[in-house]
């Protein structure tokens, strides 16, 4: 088990990481999700030993390895732009870590063949890495990190520079590969979909701290944190006053008063943030909970994203024409409390 | 014409049958060629040994006064050969600081450290001279190397040494070979350093050309040696060009700062400390020695008896204005300085007058421009001594004409002037000028308002380049100059080869003046350097 305990780091005089703690179990894939500049790459580099933290510890199997140099940590790191050695061919790149560990040549060749097959690059041994396509380079980088059987495998925005189709294909392969091995993996990205697709558990990094963590489905279901909800893009964020209703709580906004799903009790009249799920709204004939003019309609395969005059958006199965006034009914669980809005 | 005609004359003189068939001719050629190759290889090896760690130091570590040390390494390359020779003389030579101090301290009758007239002296001076090249080329490559490559290797289990051996060094190899071949080329054609520090017994091709041409008056043999030399430099330049083309330009150059780190571990600190000591010993002391020696009396003047007054003195500078011997050929040192400045100014004017049109013509991208490019760069590969010899042979009747010196200087400076102007010219997009025309500017006004302001810096830089080259030029000048019109380097050479403390002191004083003049030129050049210019 890899443990990261209370890591602190400043960058250019500004605090970047302010006490980050988490752990990764054997065989688990954890995704560090955060916007660019949130310090996720720095955190990876600290775990790999390429940078020293100003406070906190990194432990592997209970042993403190904070001050161990990177070449003795047995970790694998896949860089954003792959960092393949341009003067070595594919096989030599993949074999580099094995050579450093002193594997005999025959075992090395065998392992290289094995790993290249795993990443679907059999027969590429003698190719120059500079001649490969982006996707192939990415696979070589993965094979190079996998070959020495690292105890922790890390990905730093590893698919960031590939186009969408290729990214999805690689993501799928990577997912299977990670799930079939028992390596602890940390995957860093700023892309919510990528994170959801690959992670057993997502950690959301915001202002130098992990603000939320949990399996992807659970996070989307219950973001529980204003910034996390905005970053994940789960719906329309709105602010209002908490009101105790007769059988369930209500939120009083300038658009009207609506039922609220809320796990905590709040003081009556307290300002709260909440999220309105755009899928839990339907257009009705006659009186609804809310009447609002349509601004724009965007076709999205099986549904239409409808932008409304009050700044919200909803998903509807049939497109209204822009300019018409819609009567909308909210489902009981459409609005979910995000806490006190801080 | 002023270049090809002298070359033709050399060729004609070299094809003298009696010399070609003479057994002794080939003994001289073989010996000179062999020794030239030997000393150049040795010098290149040591330059690499010093330059590689220094390049690593500058590319990777933050340390106090880093940019100042970097300038200290950059200066020697621009220094005139006589200054370098005088510098090492003043520091380690028989009459230099170290030896005189040791002699006084232990009452020794002779200099305890043999330096002047040894191969060590030649190699040391070459290292001093050319380390700049290695540092500049290698530090550039190292600075812009992707730091992730080394980090990837570290994560994969390579310790510091193995990262350097398996990753950094192989990535550096093309640049290393290109730099080494360039250094070899410069060591191969070195003249002043060998003549002044080694003496005529170290017969490289260059020295042999000078000795045969001027002292033995065996012009045919000198010409033959020149031809051998030309062939070798042409081959080396070709090799260098091929190697340089292999230096992979980084696709997205990284800012140099990403590779810099502050030394933390004791081994890193020791490395930085050691390198700084090396910088002081090899680069600062020789340069500082001259000005100090020029105001310090450490030995007796010739003929002076009795108590020697040691200490600070301005005598050497005062003596520069006095003609003590009243000899007919004696030229006051101040006159030499005036000659030098005059020649340098003429060189600036001539090389700009030729260089600007040439650079404009070359910046047009077509086949002819590329062919001409090679032609204009040719003088770069031709050594000063060969050029001087060519002029001697070609303009036998006009040798008395002192204008030959600035002409030769112009030829030497021209490639550098063109190379300085070209990037600036190419950097001006043609639509800039067109935009000015559309906005209503006449052709002349368009040039004056748009192109000239951009070019001005480059022209000034080129002028500074020509100025420093002319000031320091030694080889061609030594062959061409009339006794009554010596330049500063020639005068320094004369003073250095005469005995006595006064002469030595005067040489140091003049070297100091030459150093200051050159330093002014170099500083101007550094401030005006166009991004992308090659030198």
CSV table of C-alpha atoms in Angstrom, one decimal, chain B residues 240-470:
chain,number,residue,atom,x,y,z
B,240,UNK,CA,32.2,20.2,-39.4
B,241,UNK,CA,29.4,21.2,-41.7
B,242,UNK,CA,28.2,17.6,-41.9
B,243,UNK,CA,28.4,17.1,-38.2
B,244,UNK,CA,26.6,20.4,-37.4
B,245,UNK,CA,23.7,19.4,-39.7
B,246,UNK,CA,23.2,16.4,-37.4
B,247,UNK,CA,22.8,18.4,-34.3
B,248,UNK,CA,19.1,17.9,-33.9
B,249,UNK,CA,17.4,21.3,-33.3
B,250,UNK,CA,14.9,20.8,-30.5
B,251,UNK,CA,11.4,21.0,-32.0
B,252,UNK,CA,10.0,22.9,-29.1
B,253,UNK,CA,13.0,24.4,-27.3
B,254,UNK,CA,12.5,24.5,-23.6
B,255,UNK,CA,13.3,27.6,-21.6
B,256,UNK,CA,16.8,27.1,-20.3
B,257,UNK,CA,15.7,27.7,-16.7
B,258,UNK,CA,13.8,24.3,-16.4
B,259,UNK,CA,17.2,22.5,-16.3
B,260,UNK,CA,18.7,24.7,-13.7
B,261,UNK,CA,19.0,23.5,-10.1
B,262,UNK,CA,20.7,24.7,-7.0
B,263,UNK,CA,23.5,22.2,-5.9
B,264,UNK,CA,22.4,20.5,-2.7
B,265,UNK,CA,24.3,17.3,-2.2
B,266,UNK,CA,27.9,17.6,-1.1
B,267,UNK,CA,29.1,15.9,-4.4
B,268,UNK,CA,27.3,18.6,-6.4
B,269,UNK,CA,28.7,21.4,-4.3
B,270,UNK,CA,32.2,19.9,-4.6
B,271,UNK,CA,31.8,19.8,-8.4
B,272,UNK,CA,30.7,23.4,-8.6
B,273,UNK,CA,33.5,24.5,-6.3
B,274,UNK,CA,36.1,22.6,-8.2
B,275,UNK,CA,34.8,24.1,-11.5
B,276,UNK,CA,34.9,27.6,-10.2
B,277,UNK,CA,38.5,27.1,-9.1
B,278,UNK,CA,39.3,25.8,-12.6
B,279,UNK,CA,37.6,28.9,-14.0
B,280,UNK,CA,39.8,31.1,-11.8
B,281,UNK,CA,43.1,29.3,-12.6
B,282,UNK,CA,42.5,28.9,-16.3
B,283,UNK,CA,40.5,31.9,-17.3
B,284,UNK,CA,40.7,34.7,-14.8
B,285,UNK,CA,44.4,34.6,-13.8
B,286,UNK,CA,45.9,34.8,-17.3
B,287,UNK,CA,43.7,37.8,-18.1
B,288,UNK,CA,44.2,39.5,-14.8
B,289,UNK,CA,48.0,38.9,-14.9
B,290,UNK,CA,48.7,41.2,-17.7
B,291,UNK,CA,47.3,44.5,-16.3
B,292,UNK,CA,48.8,43.7,-12.9
B,293,UNK,CA,52.2,42.9,-14.4
B,294,UNK,CA,52.1,46.1,-16.5
B,295,UNK,CA,52.1,48.2,-13.3
B,296,UNK,CA,54.4,46.0,-11.2
B,297,UNK,CA,58.2,46.0,-11.3
B,298,UNK,CA,59.4,42.5,-10.6
B,299,UNK,CA,62.7,42.3,-12.4
B,300,UNK,CA,65.6,44.5,-13.4
B,301,UNK,CA,65.5,46.5,-16.7
B,302,UNK,CA,68.2,45.6,-19.1
B,303,UNK,CA,71.5,47.1,-18.0
B,304,UNK,CA,70.2,48.2,-14.7
B,305,UNK,CA,72.6,47.5,-11.8
B,306,UNK,CA,72.4,47.3,-8.1
B,307,UNK,CA,69.3,47.5,-6.0
B,308,UNK,CA,66.1,46.7,-7.9
B,309,UNK,CA,63.1,48.7,-6.8
B,310,UNK,CA,60.2,46.3,-6.6
B,311,UNK,CA,56.7,47.5,-6.4
B,312,UNK,CA,54.1,49.4,-8.3
B,313,UNK,CA,55.2,51.6,-11.2
B,314,UNK,CA,53.7,53.6,-14.0
B,315,UNK,CA,57.1,53.6,-15.8
B,316,UNK,CA,56.1,51.1,-18.4
B,317,UNK,CA,53.3,53.3,-19.6
B,318,UNK,CA,55.5,56.4,-19.5
B,319,UNK,CA,58.1,54.6,-21.5
B,320,UNK,CA,55.6,54.0,-24.3
B,321,UNK,CA,56.0,57.6,-25.3
B,322,UNK,CA,59.8,57.7,-25.3
B,323,UNK,CA,62.0,56.6,-28.1
B,324,UNK,CA,65.0,55.4,-26.0
B,325,UNK,CA,67.2,54.0,-28.7
B,326,UNK,CA,66.7,56.5,-31.4
B,327,UNK,CA,66.8,53.7,-33.9
B,328,UNK,CA,65.6,54.4,-37.5
B,329,UNK,CA,63.1,51.6,-37.6
B,330,UNK,CA,62.0,52.3,-34.1
B,331,UNK,CA,58.4,53.2,-34.0
B,332,UNK,CA,57.0,54.6,-30.7
B,333,UNK,CA,54.4,52.2,-29.3
B,334,UNK,CA,51.8,54.9,-29.3
B,335,UNK,CA,52.3,55.1,-33.1
B,336,UNK,CA,51.5,51.3,-33.2
B,337,UNK,CA,48.3,51.9,-31.3
B,338,UNK,CA,47.4,54.6,-33.8
B,339,UNK,CA,48.2,52.3,-36.7
B,340,UNK,CA,46.0,49.6,-35.2
B,341,UNK,CA,43.1,51.9,-34.7
B,342,UNK,CA,43.4,53.4,-38.2
B,343,UNK,CA,43.6,49.9,-39.8
B,344,UNK,CA,40.7,48.8,-37.7
B,345,UNK,CA,38.5,51.7,-38.8
B,346,UNK,CA,39.4,51.1,-42.4
B,347,UNK,CA,38.6,47.4,-42.0
B,348,UNK,CA,35.2,48.4,-40.5
B,349,UNK,CA,34.4,50.7,-43.4
B,350,UNK,CA,35.6,48.2,-46.1
B,351,UNK,CA,33.9,45.2,-44.6
B,352,UNK,CA,30.6,46.9,-44.2
B,353,UNK,CA,30.8,48.4,-47.7
B,354,UNK,CA,31.3,44.8,-49.0
B,355,UNK,CA,29.4,42.9,-46.4
B,356,UNK,CA,26.0,44.7,-46.5
B,357,UNK,CA,25.4,44.3,-50.3
B,358,UNK,CA,26.7,40.7,-50.0
B,359,UNK,CA,24.4,39.9,-47.1
B,360,UNK,CA,21.4,41.5,-48.9
B,361,UNK,CA,22.2,39.4,-52.0
B,362,UNK,CA,22.6,36.2,-49.9
B,363,UNK,CA,19.4,36.7,-48.0
B,364,UNK,CA,17.4,36.2,-51.2
B,365,UNK,CA,16.7,32.5,-51.2
B,366,UNK,CA,17.8,31.0,-54.4
B,367,UNK,CA,20.4,28.6,-55.9
B,368,UNK,CA,22.9,31.4,-56.7
B,369,UNK,CA,22.6,32.8,-53.1
B,370,UNK,CA,23.5,29.4,-51.7
B,371,UNK,CA,26.5,29.0,-54.1
B,372,UNK,CA,27.8,32.4,-53.3
B,373,UNK,CA,27.3,31.7,-49.6
B,374,UNK,CA,30.0,29.0,-49.8
B,375,UNK,CA,32.3,31.4,-51.7
B,376,UNK,CA,31.9,34.2,-49.1
B,377,UNK,CA,32.6,31.8,-46.3
B,378,UNK,CA,35.8,30.5,-47.8
B,379,UNK,CA,38.1,33.1,-46.1
B,380,UNK,CA,36.9,31.7,-42.8
B,381,UNK,CA,38.8,28.5,-43.5
B,382,UNK,CA,41.9,30.2,-44.8
B,383,UNK,CA,44.4,31.1,-42.1
B,384,UNK,CA,45.8,34.5,-41.7
B,385,UNK,CA,49.3,33.4,-42.5
B,386,UNK,CA,48.2,31.8,-45.7
B,387,UNK,CA,46.3,34.9,-46.7
B,388,UNK,CA,49.3,37.0,-45.8
B,389,UNK,CA,51.5,34.8,-48.0
B,390,UNK,CA,49.0,35.0,-50.8
B,391,UNK,CA,49.0,38.8,-50.7
B,392,UNK,CA,52.8,38.8,-50.6
B,393,UNK,CA,53.0,36.6,-53.7
B,394,UNK,CA,50.2,38.4,-55.6
B,395,UNK,CA,51.0,42.0,-55.0
B,396,UNK,CA,54.8,41.8,-54.9
B,397,UNK,CA,55.2,45.2,-56.4
B,398,UNK,CA,52.7,46.8,-54.0
B,399,UNK,CA,54.1,45.4,-50.8
B,400,UNK,CA,55.2,48.8,-49.7
B,401,UNK,CA,51.6,49.9,-49.8
B,402,UNK,CA,50.3,49.9,-46.2
B,403,UNK,CA,46.7,49.5,-47.4
B,404,UNK,CA,47.3,45.8,-47.9
B,405,UNK,CA,46.9,45.2,-44.2
B,406,UNK,CA,43.3,46.5,-43.8
B,407,UNK,CA,42.5,44.7,-47.1
B,408,UNK,CA,43.6,41.4,-45.6
B,409,UNK,CA,41.8,42.2,-42.4
B,410,UNK,CA,38.6,42.9,-44.4
B,411,UNK,CA,38.8,39.5,-46.0
B,412,UNK,CA,39.2,37.8,-42.6
B,413,UNK,CA,36.3,39.8,-41.1
B,414,UNK,CA,34.0,39.6,-44.0
B,415,UNK,CA,32.5,36.1,-43.4
B,416,UNK,CA,31.8,37.1,-39.8
B,417,UNK,CA,30.3,40.4,-40.8
B,418,UNK,CA,28.0,38.7,-43.3
B,419,UNK,CA,27.0,36.0,-40.8
B,420,UNK,CA,26.1,38.7,-38.3
B,421,UNK,CA,24.0,40.7,-40.8
B,422,UNK,CA,22.3,37.7,-42.5
B,423,UNK,CA,20.0,36.6,-39.6
B,424,UNK,CA,18.8,40.2,-39.2
B,425,UNK,CA,18.0,40.6,-42.8
B,426,UNK,CA,16.2,37.2,-43.0
B,427,UNK,CA,14.2,38.1,-39.9
B,428,UNK,CA,12.6,41.0,-41.7
B,429,UNK,CA,9.4,39.7,-43.2
B,430,UNK,CA,8.9,41.1,-46.7
B,431,UNK,CA,5.3,42.0,-46.0
B,432,UNK,CA,6.5,44.5,-43.4
B,433,UNK,CA,8.1,46.5,-46.2
B,434,UNK,CA,5.1,46.0,-48.4
B,435,UNK,CA,2.8,47.2,-45.6
B,436,UNK,CA,4.9,50.4,-45.4
B,437,UNK,CA,4.6,50.9,-49.1
B,438,UNK,CA,0.9,50.4,-49.1
B,439,UNK,CA,0.7,52.9,-46.3
B,440,UNK,CA,2.2,55.5,-48.6
B,441,UNK,CA,6.0,55.4,-47.9
B,442,UNK,CA,8.3,55.9,-50.8
B,443,UNK,CA,10.9,53.1,-51.3
B,444,UNK,CA,13.6,55.1,-49.6
B,445,UNK,CA,11.3,56.1,-46.7
B,446,UNK,CA,10.1,52.5,-46.4
B,447,UNK,CA,13.7,51.4,-46.1
B,448,UNK,CA,14.6,54.2,-43.6
B,449,UNK,CA,11.5,53.8,-41.4
B,450,UNK,CA,11.1,50.0,-41.5
B,451,UNK,CA,14.3,48.1,-42.4
B,452,UNK,CA,17.0,50.3,-41.1
B,453,UNK,CA,15.8,50.4,-37.5
B,454,UNK,CA,15.7,46.6,-37.4
B,455,UNK,CA,19.1,46.4,-39.2
B,456,UNK,CA,20.8,49.1,-37.2
B,457,UNK,CA,21.8,46.8,-34.3
B,458,UNK,CA,23.1,44.1,-36.6
B,459,UNK,CA,25.2,46.6,-38.5
B,460,UNK,CA,26.7,48.0,-35.3
B,461,UNK,CA,27.4,44.4,-34.1
B,462,UNK,CA,29.0,43.6,-37.4
B,463,UNK,CA,31.1,46.8,-37.2
B,464,UNK,CA,32.2,45.8,-33.7
B,465,UNK,CA,33.1,42.4,-35.0
B,466,UNK,CA,35.2,43.7,-37.8
B,467,UNK,CA,36.9,46.2,-35.4
B,468,UNK,CA,37.9,43.5,-32.9
B,469,UNK,CA,39.1,41.1,-35.6
B,470,UNK,CA,41.3,43.7,-37.1
